[in-house]
Tab-separated table of C-alpha atoms in Angstrom:
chain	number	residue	atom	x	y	z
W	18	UNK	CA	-21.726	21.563	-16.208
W	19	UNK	CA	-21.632	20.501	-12.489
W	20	UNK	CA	-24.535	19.295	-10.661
W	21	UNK	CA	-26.548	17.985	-14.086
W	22	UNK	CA	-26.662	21.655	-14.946
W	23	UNK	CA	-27.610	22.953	-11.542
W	24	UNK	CA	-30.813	24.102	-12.914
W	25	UNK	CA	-33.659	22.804	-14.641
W	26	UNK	CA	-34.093	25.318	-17.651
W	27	UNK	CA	-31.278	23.921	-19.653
W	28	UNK	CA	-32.176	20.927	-18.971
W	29	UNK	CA	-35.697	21.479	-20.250
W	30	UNK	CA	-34.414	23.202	-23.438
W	31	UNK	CA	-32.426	20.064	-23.884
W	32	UNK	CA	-35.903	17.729	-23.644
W	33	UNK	CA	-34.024	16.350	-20.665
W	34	UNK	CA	-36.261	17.221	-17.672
W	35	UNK	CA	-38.715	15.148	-16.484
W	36	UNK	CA	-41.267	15.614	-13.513
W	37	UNK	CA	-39.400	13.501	-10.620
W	38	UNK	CA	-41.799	10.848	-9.148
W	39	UNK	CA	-40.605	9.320	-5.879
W	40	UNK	CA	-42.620	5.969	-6.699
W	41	UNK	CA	-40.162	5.724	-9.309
W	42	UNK	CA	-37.030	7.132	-7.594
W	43	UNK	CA	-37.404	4.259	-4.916
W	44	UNK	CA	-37.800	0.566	-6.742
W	45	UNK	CA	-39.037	-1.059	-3.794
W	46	UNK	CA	-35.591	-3.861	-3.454
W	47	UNK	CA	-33.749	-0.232	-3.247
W	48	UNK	CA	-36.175	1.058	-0.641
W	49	UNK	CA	-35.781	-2.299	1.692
W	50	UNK	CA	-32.251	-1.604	1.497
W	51	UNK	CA	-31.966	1.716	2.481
W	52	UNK	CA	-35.130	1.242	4.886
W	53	UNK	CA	-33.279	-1.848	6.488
W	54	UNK	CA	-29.795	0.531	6.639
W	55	UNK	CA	-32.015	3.196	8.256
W	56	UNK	CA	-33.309	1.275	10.991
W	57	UNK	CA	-30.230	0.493	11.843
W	58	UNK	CA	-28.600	3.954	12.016
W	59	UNK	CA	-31.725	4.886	14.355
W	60	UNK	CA	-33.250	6.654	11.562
W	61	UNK	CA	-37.542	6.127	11.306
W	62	UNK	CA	-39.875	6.946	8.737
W	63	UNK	CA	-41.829	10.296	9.396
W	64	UNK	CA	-45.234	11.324	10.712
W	65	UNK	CA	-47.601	9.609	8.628
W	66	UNK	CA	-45.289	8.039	5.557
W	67	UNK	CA	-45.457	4.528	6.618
W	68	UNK	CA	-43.465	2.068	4.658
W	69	UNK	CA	-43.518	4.776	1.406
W	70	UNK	CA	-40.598	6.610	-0.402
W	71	UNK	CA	-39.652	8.397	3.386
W	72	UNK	CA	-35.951	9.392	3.181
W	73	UNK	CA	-35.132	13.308	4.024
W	74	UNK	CA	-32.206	13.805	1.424
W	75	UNK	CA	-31.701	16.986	3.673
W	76	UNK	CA	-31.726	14.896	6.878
W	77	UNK	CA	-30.241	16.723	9.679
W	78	UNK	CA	-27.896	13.900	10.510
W	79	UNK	CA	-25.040	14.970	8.766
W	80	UNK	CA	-21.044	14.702	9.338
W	81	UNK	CA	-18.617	17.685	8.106
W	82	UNK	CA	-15.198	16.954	8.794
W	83	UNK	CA	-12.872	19.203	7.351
W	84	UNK	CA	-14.758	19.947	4.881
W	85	UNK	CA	-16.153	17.183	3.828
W	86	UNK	CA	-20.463	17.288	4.235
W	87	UNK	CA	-22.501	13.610	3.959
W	88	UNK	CA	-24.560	11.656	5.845
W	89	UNK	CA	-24.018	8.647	7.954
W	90	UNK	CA	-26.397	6.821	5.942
W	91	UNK	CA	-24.079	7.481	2.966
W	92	UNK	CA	-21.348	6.382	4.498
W	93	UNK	CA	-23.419	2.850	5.233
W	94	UNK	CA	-24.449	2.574	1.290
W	95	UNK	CA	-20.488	2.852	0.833
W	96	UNK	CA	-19.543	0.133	3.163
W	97	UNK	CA	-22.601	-1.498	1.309
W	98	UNK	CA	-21.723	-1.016	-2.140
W	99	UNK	CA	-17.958	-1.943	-1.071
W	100	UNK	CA	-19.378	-4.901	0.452
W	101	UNK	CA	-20.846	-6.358	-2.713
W	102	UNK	CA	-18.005	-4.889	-5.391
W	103	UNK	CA	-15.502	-7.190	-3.024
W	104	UNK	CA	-18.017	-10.429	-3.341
W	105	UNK	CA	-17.909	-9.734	-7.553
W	106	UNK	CA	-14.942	-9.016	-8.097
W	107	UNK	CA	-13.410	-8.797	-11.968
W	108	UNK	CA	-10.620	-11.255	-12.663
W	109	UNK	CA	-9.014	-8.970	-15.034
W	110	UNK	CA	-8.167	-6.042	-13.123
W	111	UNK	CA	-5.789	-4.374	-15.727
W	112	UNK	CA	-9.555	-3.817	-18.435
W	113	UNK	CA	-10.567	-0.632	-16.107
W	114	UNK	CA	-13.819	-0.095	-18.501
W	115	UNK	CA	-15.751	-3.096	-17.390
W	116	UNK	CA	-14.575	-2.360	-13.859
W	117	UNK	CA	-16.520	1.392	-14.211
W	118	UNK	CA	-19.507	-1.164	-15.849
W	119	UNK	CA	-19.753	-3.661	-12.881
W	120	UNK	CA	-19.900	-0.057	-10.412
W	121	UNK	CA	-22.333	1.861	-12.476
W	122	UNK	CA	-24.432	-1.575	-12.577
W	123	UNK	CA	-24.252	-1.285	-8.750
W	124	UNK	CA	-26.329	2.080	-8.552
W	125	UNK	CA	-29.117	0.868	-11.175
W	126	UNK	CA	-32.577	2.430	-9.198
W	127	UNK	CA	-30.229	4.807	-7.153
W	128	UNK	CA	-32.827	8.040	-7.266
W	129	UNK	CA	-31.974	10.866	-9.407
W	130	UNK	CA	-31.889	14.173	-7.268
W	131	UNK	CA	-30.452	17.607	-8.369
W	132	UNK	CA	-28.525	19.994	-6.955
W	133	UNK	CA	-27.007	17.502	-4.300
W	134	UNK	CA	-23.657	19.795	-3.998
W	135	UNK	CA	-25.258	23.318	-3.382
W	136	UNK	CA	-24.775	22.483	0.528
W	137	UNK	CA	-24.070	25.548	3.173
W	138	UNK	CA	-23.116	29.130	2.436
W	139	UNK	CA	-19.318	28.392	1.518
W	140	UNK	CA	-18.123	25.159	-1.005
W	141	UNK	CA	-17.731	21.996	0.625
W	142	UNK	CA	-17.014	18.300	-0.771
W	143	UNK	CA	-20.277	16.831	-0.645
W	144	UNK	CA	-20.714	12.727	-0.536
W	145	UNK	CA	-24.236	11.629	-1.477
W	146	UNK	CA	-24.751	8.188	-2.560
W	147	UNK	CA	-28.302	8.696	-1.818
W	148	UNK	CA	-29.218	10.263	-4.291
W	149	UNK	CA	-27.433	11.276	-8.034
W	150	UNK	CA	-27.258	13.787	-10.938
W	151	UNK	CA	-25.741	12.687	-14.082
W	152	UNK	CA	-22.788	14.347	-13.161
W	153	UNK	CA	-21.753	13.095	-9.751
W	154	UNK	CA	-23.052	9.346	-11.003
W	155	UNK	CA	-20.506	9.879	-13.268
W	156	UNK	CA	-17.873	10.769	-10.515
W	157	UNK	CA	-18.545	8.412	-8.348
W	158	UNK	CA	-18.486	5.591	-10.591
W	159	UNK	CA	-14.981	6.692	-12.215
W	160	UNK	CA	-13.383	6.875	-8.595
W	161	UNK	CA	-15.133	3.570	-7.080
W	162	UNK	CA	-14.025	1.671	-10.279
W	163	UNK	CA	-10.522	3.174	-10.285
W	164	UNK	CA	-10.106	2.000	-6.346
W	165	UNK	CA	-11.701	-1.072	-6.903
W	166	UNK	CA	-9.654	-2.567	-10.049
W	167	UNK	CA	-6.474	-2.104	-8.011
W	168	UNK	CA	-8.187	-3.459	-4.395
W	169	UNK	CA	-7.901	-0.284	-2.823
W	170	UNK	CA	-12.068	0.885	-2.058
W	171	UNK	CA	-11.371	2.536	1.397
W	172	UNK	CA	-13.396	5.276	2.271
W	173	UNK	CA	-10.965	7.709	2.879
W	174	UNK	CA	-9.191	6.995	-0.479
W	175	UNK	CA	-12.940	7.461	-1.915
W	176	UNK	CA	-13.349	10.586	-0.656
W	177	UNK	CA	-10.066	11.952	-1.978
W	178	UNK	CA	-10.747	10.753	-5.353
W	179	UNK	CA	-14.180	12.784	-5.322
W	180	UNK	CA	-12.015	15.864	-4.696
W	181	UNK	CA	-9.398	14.991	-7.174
W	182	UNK	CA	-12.059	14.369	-9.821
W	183	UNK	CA	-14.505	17.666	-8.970
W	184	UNK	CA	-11.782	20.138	-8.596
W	185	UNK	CA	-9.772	22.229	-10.695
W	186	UNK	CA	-6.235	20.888	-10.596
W	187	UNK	CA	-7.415	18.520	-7.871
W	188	UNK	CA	-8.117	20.720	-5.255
W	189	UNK	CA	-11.279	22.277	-3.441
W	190	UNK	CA	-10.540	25.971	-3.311
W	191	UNK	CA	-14.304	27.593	-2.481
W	192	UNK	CA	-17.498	27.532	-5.926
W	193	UNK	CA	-15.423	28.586	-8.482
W	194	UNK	CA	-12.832	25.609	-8.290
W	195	UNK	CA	-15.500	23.390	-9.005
W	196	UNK	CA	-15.179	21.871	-12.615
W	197	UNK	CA	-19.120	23.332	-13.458
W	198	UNK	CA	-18.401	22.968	-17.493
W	199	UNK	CA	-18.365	19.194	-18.159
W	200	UNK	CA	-15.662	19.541	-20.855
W	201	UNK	CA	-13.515	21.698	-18.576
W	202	UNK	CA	-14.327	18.382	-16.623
W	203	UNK	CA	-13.017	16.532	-19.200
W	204	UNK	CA	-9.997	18.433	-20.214
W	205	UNK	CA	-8.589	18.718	-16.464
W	206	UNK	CA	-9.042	15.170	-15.676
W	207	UNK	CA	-7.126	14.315	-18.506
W	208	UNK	CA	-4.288	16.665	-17.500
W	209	UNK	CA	-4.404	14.382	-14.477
W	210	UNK	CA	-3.791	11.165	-16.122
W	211	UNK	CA	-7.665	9.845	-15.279
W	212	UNK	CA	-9.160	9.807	-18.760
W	213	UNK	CA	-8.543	10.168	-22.092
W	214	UNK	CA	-10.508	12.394	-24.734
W	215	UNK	CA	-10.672	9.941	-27.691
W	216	UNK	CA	-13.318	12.206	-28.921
W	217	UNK	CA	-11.006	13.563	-32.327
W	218	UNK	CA	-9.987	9.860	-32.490
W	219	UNK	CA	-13.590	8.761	-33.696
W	220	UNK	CA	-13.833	11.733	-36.353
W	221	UNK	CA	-14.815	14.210	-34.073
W	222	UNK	CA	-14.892	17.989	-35.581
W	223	UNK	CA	-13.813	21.224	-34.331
W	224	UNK	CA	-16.224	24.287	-33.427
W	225	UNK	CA	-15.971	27.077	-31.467
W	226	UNK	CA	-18.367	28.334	-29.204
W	227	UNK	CA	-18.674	30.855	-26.198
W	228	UNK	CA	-19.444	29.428	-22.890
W	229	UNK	CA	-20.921	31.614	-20.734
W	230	UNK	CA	-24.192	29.950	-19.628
W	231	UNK	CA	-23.801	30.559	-15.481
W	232	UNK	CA	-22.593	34.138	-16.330
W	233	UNK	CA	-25.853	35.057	-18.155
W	234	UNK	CA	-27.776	33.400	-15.953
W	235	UNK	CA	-26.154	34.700	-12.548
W	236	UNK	CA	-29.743	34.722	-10.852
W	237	UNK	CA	-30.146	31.160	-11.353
W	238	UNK	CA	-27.432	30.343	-9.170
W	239	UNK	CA	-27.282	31.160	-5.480
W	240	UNK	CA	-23.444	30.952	-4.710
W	241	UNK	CA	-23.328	33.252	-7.682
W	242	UNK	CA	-24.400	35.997	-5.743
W	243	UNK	CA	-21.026	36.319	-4.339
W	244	UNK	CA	-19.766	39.211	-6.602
W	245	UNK	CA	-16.032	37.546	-6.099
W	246	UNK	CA	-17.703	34.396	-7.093
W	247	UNK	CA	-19.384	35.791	-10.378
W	248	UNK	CA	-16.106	37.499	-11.501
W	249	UNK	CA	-13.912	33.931	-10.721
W	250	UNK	CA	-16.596	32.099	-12.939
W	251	UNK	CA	-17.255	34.837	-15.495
W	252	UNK	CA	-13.059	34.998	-15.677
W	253	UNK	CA	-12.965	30.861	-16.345
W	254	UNK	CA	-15.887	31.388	-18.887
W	255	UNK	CA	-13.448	33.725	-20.931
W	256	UNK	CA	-10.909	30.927	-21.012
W	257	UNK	CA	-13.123	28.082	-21.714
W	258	UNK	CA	-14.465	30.184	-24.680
W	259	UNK	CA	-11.153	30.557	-25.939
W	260	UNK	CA	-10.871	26.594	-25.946
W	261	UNK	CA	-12.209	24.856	-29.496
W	262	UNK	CA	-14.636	22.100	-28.605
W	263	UNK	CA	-14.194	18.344	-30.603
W	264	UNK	CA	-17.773	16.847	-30.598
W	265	UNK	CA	-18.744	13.547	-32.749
W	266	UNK	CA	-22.026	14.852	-34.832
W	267	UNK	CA	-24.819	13.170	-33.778
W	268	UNK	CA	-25.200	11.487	-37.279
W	269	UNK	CA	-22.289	9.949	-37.168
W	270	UNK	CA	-22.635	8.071	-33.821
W	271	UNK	CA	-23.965	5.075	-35.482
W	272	UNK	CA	-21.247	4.422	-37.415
W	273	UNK	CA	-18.812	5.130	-34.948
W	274	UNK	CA	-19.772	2.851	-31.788
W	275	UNK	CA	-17.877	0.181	-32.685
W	276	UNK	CA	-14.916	2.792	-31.424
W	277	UNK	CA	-16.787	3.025	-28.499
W	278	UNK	CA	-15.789	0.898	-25.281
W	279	UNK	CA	-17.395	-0.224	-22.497
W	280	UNK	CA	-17.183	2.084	-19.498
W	281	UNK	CA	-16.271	5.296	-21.833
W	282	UNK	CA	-18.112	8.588	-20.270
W	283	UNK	CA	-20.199	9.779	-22.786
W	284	UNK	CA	-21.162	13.085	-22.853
W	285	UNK	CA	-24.183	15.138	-24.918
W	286	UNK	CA	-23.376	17.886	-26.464
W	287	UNK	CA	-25.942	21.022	-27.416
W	288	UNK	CA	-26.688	23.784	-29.023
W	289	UNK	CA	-28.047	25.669	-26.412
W	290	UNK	CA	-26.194	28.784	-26.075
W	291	UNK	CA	-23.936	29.413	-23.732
W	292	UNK	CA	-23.477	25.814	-22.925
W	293	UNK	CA	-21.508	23.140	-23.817
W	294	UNK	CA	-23.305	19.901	-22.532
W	295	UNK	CA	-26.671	18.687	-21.402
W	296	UNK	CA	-26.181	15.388	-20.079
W	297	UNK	CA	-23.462	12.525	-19.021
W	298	UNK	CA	-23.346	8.849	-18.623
W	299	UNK	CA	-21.535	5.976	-19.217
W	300	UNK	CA	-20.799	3.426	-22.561
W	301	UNK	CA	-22.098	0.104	-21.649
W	302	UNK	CA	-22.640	-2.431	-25.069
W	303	UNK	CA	-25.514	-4.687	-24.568
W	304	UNK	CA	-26.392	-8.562	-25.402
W	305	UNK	CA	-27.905	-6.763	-29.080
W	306	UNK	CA	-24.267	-5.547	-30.019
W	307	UNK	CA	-25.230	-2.180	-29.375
W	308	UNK	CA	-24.000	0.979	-27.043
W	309	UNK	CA	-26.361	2.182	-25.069
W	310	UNK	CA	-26.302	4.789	-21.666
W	311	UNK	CA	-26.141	3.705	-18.091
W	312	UNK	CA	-26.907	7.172	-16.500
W	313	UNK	CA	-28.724	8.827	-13.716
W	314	UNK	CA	-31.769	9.941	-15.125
W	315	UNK	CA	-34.067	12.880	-14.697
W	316	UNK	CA	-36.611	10.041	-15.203
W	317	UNK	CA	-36.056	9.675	-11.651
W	318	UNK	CA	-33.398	7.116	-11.427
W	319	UNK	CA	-29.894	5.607	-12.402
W	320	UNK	CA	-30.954	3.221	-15.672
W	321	UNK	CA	-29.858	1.617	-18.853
W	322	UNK	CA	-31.313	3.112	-22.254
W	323	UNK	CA	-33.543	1.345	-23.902
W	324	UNK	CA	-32.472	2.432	-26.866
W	325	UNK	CA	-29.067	2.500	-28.378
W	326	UNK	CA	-26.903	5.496	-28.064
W	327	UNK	CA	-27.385	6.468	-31.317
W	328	UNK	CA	-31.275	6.376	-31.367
W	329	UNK	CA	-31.440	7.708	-27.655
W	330	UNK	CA	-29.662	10.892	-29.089
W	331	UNK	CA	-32.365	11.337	-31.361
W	332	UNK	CA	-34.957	12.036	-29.233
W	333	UNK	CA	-32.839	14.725	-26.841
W	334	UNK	CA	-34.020	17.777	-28.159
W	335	UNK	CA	-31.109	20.506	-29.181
W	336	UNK	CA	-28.235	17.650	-29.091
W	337	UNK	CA	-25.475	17.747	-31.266
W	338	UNK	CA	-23.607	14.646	-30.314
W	339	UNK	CA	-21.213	13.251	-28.139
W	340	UNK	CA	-17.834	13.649	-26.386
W	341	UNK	CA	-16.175	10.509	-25.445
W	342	UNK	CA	-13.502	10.673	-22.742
W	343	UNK	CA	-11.685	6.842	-22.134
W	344	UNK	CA	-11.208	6.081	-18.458
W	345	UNK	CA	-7.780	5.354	-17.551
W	346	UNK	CA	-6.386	2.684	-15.436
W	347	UNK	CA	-4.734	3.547	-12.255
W	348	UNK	CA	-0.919	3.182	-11.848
């Protein structure tokens, strides 16, 4: 669901959560970047932190325009990442999964941070490249890549394509909008032409399952104390229940990546109840012939598995296996 799961309980009963260690969330090229960027937005380290892992992700420098909540400093790393995605450039711009690899490369030591989009009492479209969940890594790396294989990374555009992407239907209309349940992610983005579940295509099966994990769990999240909220959510959990889920078992992964492409999200399905996944990344095939996971991870930063897909899968506790949704080009 949204926001890595916008809690850490799931995320422990997945064998997902790790303790977050700044040291690790800022690799110190990152932190001369963003130190250097700082400097020159007037920002300054505070009382006492020195040259150290300093950055306020709740900095009080922030820009809302209609809507739309993120920090100057964000909108720097943009015209940064922009910058560089410009100088290495793909020839082929018609292959849009090694586009999605060359973006997601571009955030490797980006700091994983949770919770990012619970911002302000009412729902707003929150920009953050400072810091990433697996979810909104995800996001951002679908609608960068998109933009960039047709020449067309503009800020503005960028922050339209976060709303298309996050939103039911494509449009921000207050909490319950958001697309929380990562294959209700999946299955609306597909209804708008972005991606492509290929998930039956590589032998998938059919279950059923309720989801209902938010409902249950109301007191874990704070815009849920909205009663209008809570019945809008508890209302889409009823439909999403009614929905049969295609998941690839975890056993068969192995013998199945050679279906899998470079740039395909990849998402981890569990057995947790109420829930239908734990954890998102993306399909990127390595110099050993293998699939393995770029991702944000809750081991504090956006990496590449060391393992393979298949054998990375094997050590998340409660997984089931995978959902693969194919990025589309854009038209």
């Amino acid at each position: 669901m949204q926001q890595a799961f916008p809690i850490d309980e799931p995320r422990r009963l997945a064998g997902l959560h790790r303790p977050l260690r700044l040291t690790r969330c800022f690799p110190p090229q990152l932190l001369a970047k963003l130190t250097l960027l700082a400097l020159l937005l007037g920002f300054c380290p505070g009382p006492g932190l020195g040259a150290g892992p300093w950055l306020d992700f709740g900095h009080a420098l922030q820009a809302q325009k209609g809507g739309v909540h993120y920090s100057e400093l964000d909108k720097a790393l943009f015209d940064g990442l922009t910058s560089g995605l410009e100088k290495d450039a793909n020839e082929d711009k018609t292959a849009i999964g090694p586009e999605l690899v060359r973006v997601g490369r571009a955030f490797l030591g980006t700091p994983y941070v949770a919770k990012t989009l619970e911002v302000g009492e009412d729902e707003q479209l929150v920009v953050n490249l400072r810091g990433l969940d697996c979810t909104t890594y995800v996001e951002n790396v679908l609608v960068m890549g998109r933009l960039a294989s047709k020449g067309k990374l503009q800020w503005n555009r960028y922050v339209r394509g976060l709303e298309q992407v996050r939103y039911r239907k494509g449009k921000r209309d207050g909490y319950p909008s958001r697309l929380h349940y990562f294959t209700e992610w999946i299955r609306d983005n597909e209804a708008k032409g972005l991606v492509r579940n290929i998930t039956e295509e590589l032998a998938g099966v059919t279950i059923q399952k309720d989801i209902n994990f938010m409902g249950t769990h109301r007191d874990l999240y704070p815009f849920l104390a909205s009663d209008a909220n809570y019945r809008a959510m508890v209302e889409i959990e009823k439909q999403l229940s009614s929905r049969p889920l295609i998941v690839l078992p975890r056993s068969e992964v192995a013998q199945r990546e050679h279906l899998i492409q470079d740039g395909d999200i990849i998402a981890l399905a569990t057995d947790i109840e109420g829930l239908d996944v734990t954890h998102t990344g993306l399909a990127i095939r390595l110099d050993d012939g293998r699939i393995h996971l770029l991702h944000a991870s809750t081991v504090g930063e956006v990496v590449i598995s060391d393992e393979p897909l298949a054998d990375y899968l094997q050590g998340i506790k409660r997984n089931t296996g995978i959902i693969v949704a194919r990025p589309q080009a854009m038209r």
